[in-house]
Each structure stands twice: as C-alpha cells, then as structure tokens.
Tab-separated table of C-alpha atoms in Angstrom:
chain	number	residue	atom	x	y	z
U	1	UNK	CA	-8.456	-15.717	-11.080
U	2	UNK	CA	-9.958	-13.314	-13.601
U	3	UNK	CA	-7.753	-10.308	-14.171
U	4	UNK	CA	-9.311	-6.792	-15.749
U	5	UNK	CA	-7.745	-5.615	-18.705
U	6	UNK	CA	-5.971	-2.535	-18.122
U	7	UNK	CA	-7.304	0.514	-20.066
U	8	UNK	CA	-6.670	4.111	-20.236
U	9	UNK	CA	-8.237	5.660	-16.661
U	10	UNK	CA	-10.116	8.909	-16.150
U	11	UNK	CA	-7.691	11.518	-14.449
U	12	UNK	CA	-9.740	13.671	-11.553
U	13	UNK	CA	-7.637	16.937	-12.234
U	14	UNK	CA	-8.691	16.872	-15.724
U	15	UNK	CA	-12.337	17.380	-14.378
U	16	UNK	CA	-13.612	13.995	-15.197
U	17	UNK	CA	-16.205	13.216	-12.841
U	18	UNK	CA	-16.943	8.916	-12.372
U	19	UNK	CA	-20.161	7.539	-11.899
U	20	UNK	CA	-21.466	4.264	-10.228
U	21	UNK	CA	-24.551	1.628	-10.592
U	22	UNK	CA	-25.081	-0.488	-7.309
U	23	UNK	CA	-26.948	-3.546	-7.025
U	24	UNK	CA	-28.177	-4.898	-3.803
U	25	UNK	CA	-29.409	-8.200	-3.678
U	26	UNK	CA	-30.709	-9.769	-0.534
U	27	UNK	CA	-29.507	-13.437	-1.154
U	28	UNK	CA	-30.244	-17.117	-0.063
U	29	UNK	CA	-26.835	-17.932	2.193
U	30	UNK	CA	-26.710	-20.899	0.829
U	31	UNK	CA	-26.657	-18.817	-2.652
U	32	UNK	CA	-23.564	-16.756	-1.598
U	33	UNK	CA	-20.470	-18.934	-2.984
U	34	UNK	CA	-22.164	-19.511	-5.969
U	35	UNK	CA	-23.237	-15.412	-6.495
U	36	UNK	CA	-19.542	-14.668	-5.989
U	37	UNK	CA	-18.349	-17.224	-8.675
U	38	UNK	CA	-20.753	-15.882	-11.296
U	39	UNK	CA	-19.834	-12.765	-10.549
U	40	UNK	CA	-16.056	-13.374	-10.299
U	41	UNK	CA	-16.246	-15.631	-13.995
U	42	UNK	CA	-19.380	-14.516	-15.808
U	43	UNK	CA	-20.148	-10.898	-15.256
U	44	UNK	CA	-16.794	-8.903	-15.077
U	45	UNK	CA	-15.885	-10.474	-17.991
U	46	UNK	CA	-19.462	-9.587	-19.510
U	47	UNK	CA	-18.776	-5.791	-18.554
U	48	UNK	CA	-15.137	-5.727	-19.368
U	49	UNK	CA	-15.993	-5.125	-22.649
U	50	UNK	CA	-18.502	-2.300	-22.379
U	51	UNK	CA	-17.723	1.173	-23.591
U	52	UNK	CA	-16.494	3.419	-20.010
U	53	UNK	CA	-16.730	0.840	-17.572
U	54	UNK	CA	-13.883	0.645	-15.320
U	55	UNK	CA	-14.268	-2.499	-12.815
U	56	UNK	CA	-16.703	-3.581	-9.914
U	57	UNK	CA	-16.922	-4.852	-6.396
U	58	UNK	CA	-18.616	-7.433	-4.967
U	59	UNK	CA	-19.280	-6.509	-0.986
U	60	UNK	CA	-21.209	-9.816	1.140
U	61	UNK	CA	-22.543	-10.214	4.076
U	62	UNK	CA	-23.011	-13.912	5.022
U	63	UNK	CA	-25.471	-13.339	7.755
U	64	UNK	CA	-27.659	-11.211	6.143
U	65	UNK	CA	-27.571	-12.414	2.586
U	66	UNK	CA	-27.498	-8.534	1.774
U	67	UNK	CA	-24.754	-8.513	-1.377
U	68	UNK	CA	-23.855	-5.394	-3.328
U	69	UNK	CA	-22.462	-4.929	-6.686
U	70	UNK	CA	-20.879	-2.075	-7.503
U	71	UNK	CA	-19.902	-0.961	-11.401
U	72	UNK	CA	-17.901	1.973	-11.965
U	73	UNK	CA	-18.146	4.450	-15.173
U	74	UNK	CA	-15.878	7.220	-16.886
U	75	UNK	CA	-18.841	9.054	-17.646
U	76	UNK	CA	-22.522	9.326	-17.055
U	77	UNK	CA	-23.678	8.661	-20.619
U	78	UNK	CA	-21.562	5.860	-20.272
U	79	UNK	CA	-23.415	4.455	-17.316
U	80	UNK	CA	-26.724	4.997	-18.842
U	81	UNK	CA	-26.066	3.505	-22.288
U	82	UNK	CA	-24.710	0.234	-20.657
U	83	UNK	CA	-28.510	0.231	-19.325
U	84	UNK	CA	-30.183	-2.475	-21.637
U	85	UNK	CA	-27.034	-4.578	-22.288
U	86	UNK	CA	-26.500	-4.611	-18.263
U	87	UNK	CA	-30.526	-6.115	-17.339
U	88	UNK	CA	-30.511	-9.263	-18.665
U	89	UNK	CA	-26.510	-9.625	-16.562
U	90	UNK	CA	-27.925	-8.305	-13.637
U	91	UNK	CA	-31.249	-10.507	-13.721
U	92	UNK	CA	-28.481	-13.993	-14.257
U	93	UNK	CA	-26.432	-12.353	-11.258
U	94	UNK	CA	-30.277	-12.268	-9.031
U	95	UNK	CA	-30.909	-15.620	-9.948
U	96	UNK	CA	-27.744	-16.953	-9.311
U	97	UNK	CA	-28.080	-15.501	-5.370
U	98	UNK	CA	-31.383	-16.139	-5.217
U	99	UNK	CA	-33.064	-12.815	-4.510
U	100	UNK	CA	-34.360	-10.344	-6.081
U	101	UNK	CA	-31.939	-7.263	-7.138
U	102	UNK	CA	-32.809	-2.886	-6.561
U	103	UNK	CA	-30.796	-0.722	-8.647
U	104	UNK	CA	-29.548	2.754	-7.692
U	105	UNK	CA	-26.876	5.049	-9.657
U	106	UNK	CA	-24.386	7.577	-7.982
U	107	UNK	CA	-21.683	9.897	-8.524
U	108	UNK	CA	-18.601	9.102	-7.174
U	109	UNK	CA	-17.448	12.546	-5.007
U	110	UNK	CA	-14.678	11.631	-3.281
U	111	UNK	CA	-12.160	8.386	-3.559
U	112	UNK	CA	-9.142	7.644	-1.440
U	113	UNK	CA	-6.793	5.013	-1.341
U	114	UNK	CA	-3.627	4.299	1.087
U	115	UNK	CA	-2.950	1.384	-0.238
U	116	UNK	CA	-4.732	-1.381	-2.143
U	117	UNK	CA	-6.769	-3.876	-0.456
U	118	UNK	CA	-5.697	-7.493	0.296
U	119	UNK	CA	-7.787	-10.963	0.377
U	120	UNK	CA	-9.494	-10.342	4.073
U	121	UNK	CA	-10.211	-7.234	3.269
U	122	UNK	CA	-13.591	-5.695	5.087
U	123	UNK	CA	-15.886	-2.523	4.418
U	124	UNK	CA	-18.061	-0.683	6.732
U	125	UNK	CA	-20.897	1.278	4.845
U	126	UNK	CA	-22.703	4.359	5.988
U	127	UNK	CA	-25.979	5.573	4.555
U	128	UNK	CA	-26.940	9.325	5.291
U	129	UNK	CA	-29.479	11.642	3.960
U	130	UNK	CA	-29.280	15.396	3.469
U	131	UNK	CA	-30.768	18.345	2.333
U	132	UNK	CA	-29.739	18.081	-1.549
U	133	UNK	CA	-29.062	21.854	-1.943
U	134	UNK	CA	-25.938	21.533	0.397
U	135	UNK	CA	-24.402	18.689	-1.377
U	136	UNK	CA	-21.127	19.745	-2.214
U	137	UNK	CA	-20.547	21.632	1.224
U	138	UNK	CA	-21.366	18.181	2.695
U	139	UNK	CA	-18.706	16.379	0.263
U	140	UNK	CA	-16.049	19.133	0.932
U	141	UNK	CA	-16.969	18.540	4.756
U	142	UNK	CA	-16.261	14.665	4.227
U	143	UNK	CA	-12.981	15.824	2.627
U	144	UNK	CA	-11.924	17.775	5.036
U	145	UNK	CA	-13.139	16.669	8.413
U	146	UNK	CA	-14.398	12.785	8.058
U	147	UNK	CA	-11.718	11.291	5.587
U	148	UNK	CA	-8.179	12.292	8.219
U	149	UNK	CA	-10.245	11.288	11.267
U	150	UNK	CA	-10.874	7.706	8.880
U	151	UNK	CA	-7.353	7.523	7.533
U	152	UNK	CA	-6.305	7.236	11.866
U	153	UNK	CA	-8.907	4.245	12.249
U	154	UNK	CA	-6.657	0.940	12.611
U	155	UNK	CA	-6.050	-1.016	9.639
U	156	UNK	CA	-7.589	1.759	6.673
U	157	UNK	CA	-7.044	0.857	3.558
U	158	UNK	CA	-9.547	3.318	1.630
U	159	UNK	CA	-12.588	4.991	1.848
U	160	UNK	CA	-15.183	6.365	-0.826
U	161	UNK	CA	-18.192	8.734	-0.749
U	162	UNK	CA	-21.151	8.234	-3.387
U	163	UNK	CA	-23.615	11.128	-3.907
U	164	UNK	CA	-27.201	11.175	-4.930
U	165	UNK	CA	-27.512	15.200	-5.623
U	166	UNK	CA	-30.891	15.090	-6.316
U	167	UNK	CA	-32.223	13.270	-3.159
U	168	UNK	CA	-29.829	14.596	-0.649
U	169	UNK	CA	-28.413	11.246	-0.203
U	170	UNK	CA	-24.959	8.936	0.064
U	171	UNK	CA	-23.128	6.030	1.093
U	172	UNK	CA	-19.661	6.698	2.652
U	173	UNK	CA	-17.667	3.194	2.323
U	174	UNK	CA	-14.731	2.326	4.207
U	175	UNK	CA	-12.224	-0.887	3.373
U	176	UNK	CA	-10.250	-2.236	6.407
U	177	UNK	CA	-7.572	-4.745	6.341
U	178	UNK	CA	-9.282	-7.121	7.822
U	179	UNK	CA	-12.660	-7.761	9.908
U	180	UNK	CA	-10.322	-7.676	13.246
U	181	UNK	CA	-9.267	-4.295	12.378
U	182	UNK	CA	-12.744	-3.414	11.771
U	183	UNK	CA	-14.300	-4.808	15.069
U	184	UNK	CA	-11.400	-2.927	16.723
U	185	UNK	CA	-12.096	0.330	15.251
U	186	UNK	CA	-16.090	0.459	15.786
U	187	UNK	CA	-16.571	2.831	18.498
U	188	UNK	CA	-13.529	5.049	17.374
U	189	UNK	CA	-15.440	4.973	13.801
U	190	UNK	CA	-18.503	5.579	15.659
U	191	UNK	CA	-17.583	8.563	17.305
U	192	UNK	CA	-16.000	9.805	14.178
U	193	UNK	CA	-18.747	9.652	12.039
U	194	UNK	CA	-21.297	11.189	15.153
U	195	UNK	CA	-19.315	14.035	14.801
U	196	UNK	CA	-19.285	14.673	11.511
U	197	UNK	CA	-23.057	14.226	10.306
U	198	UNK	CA	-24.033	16.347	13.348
U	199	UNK	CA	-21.371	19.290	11.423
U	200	UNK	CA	-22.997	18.277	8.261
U	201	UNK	CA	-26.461	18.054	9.054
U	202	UNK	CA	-26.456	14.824	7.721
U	203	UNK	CA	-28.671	11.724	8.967
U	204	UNK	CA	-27.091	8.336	8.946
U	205	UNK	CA	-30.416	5.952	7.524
U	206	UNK	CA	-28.038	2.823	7.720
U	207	UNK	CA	-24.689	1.185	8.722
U	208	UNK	CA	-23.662	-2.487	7.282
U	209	UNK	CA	-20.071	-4.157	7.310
U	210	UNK	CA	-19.192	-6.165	4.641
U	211	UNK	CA	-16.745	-8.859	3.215
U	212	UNK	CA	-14.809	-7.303	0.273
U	213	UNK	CA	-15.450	-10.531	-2.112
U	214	UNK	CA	-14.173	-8.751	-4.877
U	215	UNK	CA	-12.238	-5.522	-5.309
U	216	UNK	CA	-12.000	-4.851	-9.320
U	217	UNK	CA	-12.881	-0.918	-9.498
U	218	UNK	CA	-10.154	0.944	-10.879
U	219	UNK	CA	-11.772	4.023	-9.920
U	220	UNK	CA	-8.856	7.377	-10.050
U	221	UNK	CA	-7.973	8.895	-7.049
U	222	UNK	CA	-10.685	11.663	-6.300
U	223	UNK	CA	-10.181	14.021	-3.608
C-alpha cells in the first residue's frame, strides 16, 4: 500500500490556516475499483511531491457513483499554484471513473480527531449554506455546540468543517468506525445537526454518506 512521506506539518496555534481542493466526480460503478486504484497508485504519489500539499481522501459511494477527492494545503498560495500541474491529474483521475469531475476550494475551519480512522471506516457529509457575513460566528457555533453533541454519536472517529467565506457556504464531514455505527447513529445525528443549523441560521442543501476509500490527509488538529 502506498505510504505518504512524512513532512514537516502546519501547527494551528501558530496561526497557520489549511486549505482544501475537492473533486466530485459522479462515476460509472463499474468505474469505482479502478478510480480508487489510480488514485491509491498514480495520483498521491503525483501530489506527494508538490510544494504544501499535505495528503488526500478518497470518499465513494457505490450506489451513487458520486466520489470525492479531497487535497489538503499548508497555505492558500500553495493550493492555487498546484493549479496547472493538478488539471491534467485530475482529468486522468475523471477518465479513469468515468465521469466528468467539478472543482471547488475551501478553507479548512475546524478539524478534530479522536482517534485515527480504520479500514471500514464511513463519513456522513453535510452541505449548508449561510449568510457569508456570519461565517466565523457559524464556525465558532460548530465548535462549540455541533462538534461535543458529534463526539457522543456511536462509533466517532473525527469530524471536519470546510468554509466557503465568500458564498456563505460548507460541508461539515463526519468519519465513523464503521457503516453500522453510522446507520445506528442517523436519527441521533439528525437531531443533532436540526438543532444546530436552526441556532446558526444555517440551511443544510445536502446530506451523503460515504465509504472512506482512502484516508491520507495529514491535516493538524484545528479547533
């Protein structure tokens, strides 16, 4: 199994801030396996070597086809300047599923990990939109109100929240031990996150759960 060289991480309390580019591609099923072994053998070993970035995840869901790559970056400069040397990757990885990919780029607000996530791992995503002038109330809110009511959710393993500042939106993702753990916790997560968009006058646009194909993002903790 490929193995990302360590380098030197970000550290949050220094003020670094981390950035993220996700691809979603809707793939052919019959595509997946071989999207997760070009991703697994040919593109982290392609971005390994860039300048700032610092891993990616692979999330699938079989039923849908709907994939999502995820790359990580120290800095924002860093993210952009990986631009043209990251298309022609990204068009292979498309192919390879058999769909067609759309790019968006985030900040990475808020990371928290319990412990690291095991093969069987699972992720529940939640897409919300906001009014982009109370972003960082609605990221302290997350911190303070959503994240303890997600570490209580059976079999959390970590959770993340990506921003969009300028259109108001995010993606909260949460990794689960396993997809029983998930099924288990779906109306307790439900009710959970109800709560908390109401407080934050947030609107959830989407929820998806995932298979955590791969989990290479050595993001710092950021809370």
């Amino acid at each position: 199994m490929y193995r990302w060289r360590h380098r030197a991480l970000p550290r949050a309390e220094r003020g670094w801030i981390v950035f993220a580019r996700s691809t979603t591609i809707h793939a052919q099923p019959t595509a997946i396996e071989a999207g997760i072994a070009h991703v697994r053998d040919e593109v982290m070993p392609a971005l390994e070597g860039m300048p700032g970035c610092i891993g990616l995840s692979l999330l699938v869901d079989r039923g849908s086809g709907r994939c999502i790559i995820t790359t990580a970056w120290e800095t924002e400069q860093a993210m952009r300047d990986s631009a043209v040397r990251v298309r022609p990757i990204r068009e292979r990885a498309a192919e390879t599923f058999r769909g067609n990919a759309e790019v968006e780029e985030w900040e990475i607000a808020v990371l928290h990990r319990d412990h690291r996530s095991q093969e069987g791992a699972c992720v529940r995503a939640v897409w919300v939109e906001g009014d982009p002038n109370r972003a960082d109330a609605a990221i302290e809110g997350y911190k303070s109100r959503a994240l303890p009511g997600m570490e209580e959710l059976e079999g959390f393993c970590s959770a993340s929240l990506m921003v969009h500042r300028a259109s108001g939106r995010g993606v909260s993702c949460t990794t689960f031990d396993s997809a029983d753990a998930m099924d288990r916790n779906r109306e307790q997560a439900k009710r959970i996150r109800e709560a908390n968009t109401r407080n934050m006058g947030l609107r959830v646009t989407d929820v998806a759960e995932f298979e955590l194909a791969l989990a290479h993002l050595r993001v710092p903790e950021l809370v």
